[in-house]
mmCIF file of C-alpha atoms in Angstrom:
data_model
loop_
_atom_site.group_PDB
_atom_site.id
_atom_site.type_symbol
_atom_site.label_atom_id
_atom_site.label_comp_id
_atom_site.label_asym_id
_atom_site.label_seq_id
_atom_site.Cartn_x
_atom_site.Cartn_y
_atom_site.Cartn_z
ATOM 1 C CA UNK A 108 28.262 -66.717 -55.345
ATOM 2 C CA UNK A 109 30.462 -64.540 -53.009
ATOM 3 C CA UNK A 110 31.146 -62.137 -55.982
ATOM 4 C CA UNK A 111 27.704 -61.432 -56.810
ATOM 5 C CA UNK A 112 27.388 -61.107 -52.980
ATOM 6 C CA UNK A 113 30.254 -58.752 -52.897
ATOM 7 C CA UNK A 114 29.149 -56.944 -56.400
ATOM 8 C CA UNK A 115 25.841 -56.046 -54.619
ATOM 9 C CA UNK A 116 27.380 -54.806 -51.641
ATOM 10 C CA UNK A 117 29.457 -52.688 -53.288
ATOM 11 C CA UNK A 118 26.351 -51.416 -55.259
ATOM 12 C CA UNK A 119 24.247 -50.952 -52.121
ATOM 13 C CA UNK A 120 27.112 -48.542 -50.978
ATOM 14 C CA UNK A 121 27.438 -46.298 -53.993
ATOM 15 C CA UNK A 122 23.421 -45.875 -53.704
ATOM 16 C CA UNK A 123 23.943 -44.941 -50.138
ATOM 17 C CA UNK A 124 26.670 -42.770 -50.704
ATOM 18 C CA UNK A 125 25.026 -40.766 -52.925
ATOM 19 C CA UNK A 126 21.677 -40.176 -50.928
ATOM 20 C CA UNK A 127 23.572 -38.978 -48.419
ATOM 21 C CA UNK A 128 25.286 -36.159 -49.770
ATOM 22 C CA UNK A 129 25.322 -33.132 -48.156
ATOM 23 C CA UNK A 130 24.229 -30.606 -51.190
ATOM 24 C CA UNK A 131 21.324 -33.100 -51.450
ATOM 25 C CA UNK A 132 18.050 -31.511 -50.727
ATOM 26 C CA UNK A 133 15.409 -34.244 -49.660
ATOM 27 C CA UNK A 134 12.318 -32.779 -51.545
ATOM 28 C CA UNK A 135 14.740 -33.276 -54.551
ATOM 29 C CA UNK A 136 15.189 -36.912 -54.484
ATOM 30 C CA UNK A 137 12.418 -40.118 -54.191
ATOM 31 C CA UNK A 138 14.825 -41.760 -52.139
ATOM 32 C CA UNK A 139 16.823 -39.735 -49.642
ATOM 33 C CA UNK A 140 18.918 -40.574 -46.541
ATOM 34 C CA UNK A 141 20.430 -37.815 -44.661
ATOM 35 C CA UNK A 142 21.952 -37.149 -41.105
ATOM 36 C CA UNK A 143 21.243 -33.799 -39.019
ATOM 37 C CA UNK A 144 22.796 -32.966 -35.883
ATOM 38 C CA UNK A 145 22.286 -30.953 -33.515
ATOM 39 C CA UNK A 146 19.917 -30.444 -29.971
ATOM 40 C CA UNK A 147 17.400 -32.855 -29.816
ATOM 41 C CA UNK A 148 14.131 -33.483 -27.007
ATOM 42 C CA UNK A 149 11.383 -35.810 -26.202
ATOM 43 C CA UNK A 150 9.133 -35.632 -23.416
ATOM 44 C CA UNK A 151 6.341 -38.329 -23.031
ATOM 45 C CA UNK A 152 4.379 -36.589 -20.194
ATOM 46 C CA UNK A 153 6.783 -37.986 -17.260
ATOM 47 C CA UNK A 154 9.986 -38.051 -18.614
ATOM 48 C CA UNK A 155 12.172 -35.659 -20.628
ATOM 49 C CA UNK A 156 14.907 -36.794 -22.470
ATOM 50 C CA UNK A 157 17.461 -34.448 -23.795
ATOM 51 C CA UNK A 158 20.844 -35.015 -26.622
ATOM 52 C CA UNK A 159 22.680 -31.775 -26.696
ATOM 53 C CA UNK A 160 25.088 -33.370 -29.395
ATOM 54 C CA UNK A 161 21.965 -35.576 -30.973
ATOM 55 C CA UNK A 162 21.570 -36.939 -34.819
ATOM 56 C CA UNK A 163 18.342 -37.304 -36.340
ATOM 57 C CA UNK A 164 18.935 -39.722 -39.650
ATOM 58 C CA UNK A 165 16.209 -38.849 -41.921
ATOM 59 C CA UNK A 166 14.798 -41.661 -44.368
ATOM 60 C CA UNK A 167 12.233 -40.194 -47.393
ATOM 61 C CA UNK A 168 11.084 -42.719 -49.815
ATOM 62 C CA UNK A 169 8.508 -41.635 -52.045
ATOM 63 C CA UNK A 170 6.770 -38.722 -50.650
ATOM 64 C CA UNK A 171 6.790 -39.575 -46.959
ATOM 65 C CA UNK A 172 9.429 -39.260 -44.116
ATOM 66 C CA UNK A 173 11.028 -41.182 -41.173
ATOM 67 C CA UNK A 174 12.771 -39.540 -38.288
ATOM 68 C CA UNK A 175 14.834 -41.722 -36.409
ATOM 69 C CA UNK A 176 16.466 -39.848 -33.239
ATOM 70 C CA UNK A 177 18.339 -43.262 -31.828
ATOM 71 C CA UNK A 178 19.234 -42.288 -28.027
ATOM 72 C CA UNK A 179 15.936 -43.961 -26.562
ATOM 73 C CA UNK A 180 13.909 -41.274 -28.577
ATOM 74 C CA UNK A 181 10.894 -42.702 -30.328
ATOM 75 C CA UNK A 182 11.035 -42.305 -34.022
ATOM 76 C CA UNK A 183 8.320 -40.269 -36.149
ATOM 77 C CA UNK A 184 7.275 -42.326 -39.162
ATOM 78 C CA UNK A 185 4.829 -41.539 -42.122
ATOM 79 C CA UNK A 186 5.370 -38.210 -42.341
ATOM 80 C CA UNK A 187 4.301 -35.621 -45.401
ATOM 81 C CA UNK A 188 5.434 -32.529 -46.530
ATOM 82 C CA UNK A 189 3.885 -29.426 -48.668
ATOM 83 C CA UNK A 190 6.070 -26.935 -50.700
ATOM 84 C CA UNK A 191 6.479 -23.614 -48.667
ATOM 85 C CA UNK A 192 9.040 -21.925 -50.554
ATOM 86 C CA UNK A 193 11.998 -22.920 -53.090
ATOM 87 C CA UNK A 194 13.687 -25.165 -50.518
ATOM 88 C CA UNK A 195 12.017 -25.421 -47.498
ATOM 89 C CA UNK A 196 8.940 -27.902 -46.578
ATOM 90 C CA UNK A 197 6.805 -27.868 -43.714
ATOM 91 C CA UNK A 198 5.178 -31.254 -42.217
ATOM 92 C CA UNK A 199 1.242 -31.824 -43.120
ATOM 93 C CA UNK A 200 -1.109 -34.291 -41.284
ATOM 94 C CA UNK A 201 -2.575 -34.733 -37.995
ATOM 95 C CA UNK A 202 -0.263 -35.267 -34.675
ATOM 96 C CA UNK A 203 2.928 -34.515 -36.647
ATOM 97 C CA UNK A 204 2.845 -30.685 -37.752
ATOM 98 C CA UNK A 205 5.162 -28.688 -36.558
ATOM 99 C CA UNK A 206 8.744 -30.102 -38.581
ATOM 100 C CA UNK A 207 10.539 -27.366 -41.208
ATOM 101 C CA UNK A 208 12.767 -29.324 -43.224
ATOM 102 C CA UNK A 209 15.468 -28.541 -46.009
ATOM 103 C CA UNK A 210 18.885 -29.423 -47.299
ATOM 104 C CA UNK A 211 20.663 -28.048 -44.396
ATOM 105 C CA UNK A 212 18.102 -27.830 -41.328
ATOM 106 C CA UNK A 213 15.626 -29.354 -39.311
ATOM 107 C CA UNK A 214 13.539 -27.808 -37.224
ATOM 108 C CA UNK A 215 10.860 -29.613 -35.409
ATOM 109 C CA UNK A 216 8.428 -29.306 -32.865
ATOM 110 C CA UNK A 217 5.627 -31.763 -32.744
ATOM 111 C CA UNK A 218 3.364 -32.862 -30.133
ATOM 112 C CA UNK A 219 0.183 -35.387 -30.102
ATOM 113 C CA UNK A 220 -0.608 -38.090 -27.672
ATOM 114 C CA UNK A 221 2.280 -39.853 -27.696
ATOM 115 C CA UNK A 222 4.706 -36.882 -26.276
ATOM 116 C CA UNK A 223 6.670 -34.018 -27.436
ATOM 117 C CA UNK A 224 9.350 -33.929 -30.275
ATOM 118 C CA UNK A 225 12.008 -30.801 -30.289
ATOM 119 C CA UNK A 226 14.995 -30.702 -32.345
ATOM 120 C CA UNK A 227 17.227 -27.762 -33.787
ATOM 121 C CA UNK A 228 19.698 -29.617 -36.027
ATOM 122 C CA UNK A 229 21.706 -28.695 -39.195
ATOM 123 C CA UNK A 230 23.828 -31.066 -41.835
#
């Protein structure tokens, strides 16, 4: 039992390991995982937080997005993206325009109801 365990695990790792290659360009892939770092913001209306040295993992599966900031910044989930040029996508949908996304930057700036979302981050 504790080799098919450990089989799995091992598995599991080599998946992860290559989604989260650094050449990998997230529109490229179904299934992407991918860290960018860099400045990141929220504000919710009263309170600002700020992560001059902040990641921002990035989790596609299928053709929609999660942004998790960590640091007691709320994620953005069930995001889309259309085409704008060769490699660079541009969120679609209401509350959650305003993120530029390719295989080396992130560039957001969103804001609906629940607060606003900056970040200027590279991989």
């Amino acid at each position: 039992m504790s080799m098919k365990f450990l089989g799995a695990l091992l598995l599991a790792m080599f998946v992860f390991a290559i989604g989260c290659s650094k050449d990998d360009d997230p529109a490229d892939n179904d299934f992407f995982v991918g860290t960018y770092n860099g400045t990141i913001t929220f504000n919710d209306g009263t309170q600002t937080t700020t992560d001059e040295d902040g990641r921002v993992t990035v989790v596609k599966v299928g053709d929609t997005y999660t942004f998790d900031f960590g640091t007691g910044i709320p994620n953005i989930t069930g995001v889309k993206f259309e085409k704008k040029d060769d490699n660079t996508y541009v969120s679609i949908g209401s509350g959650i325009t305003g993120i530029t996304i390719t295989a080396s930057t992130l560039k957001m700036l969103v804001s609906n109801s629940s607060g606003t979302w900056t970040a200027d981050c590279t991989r």
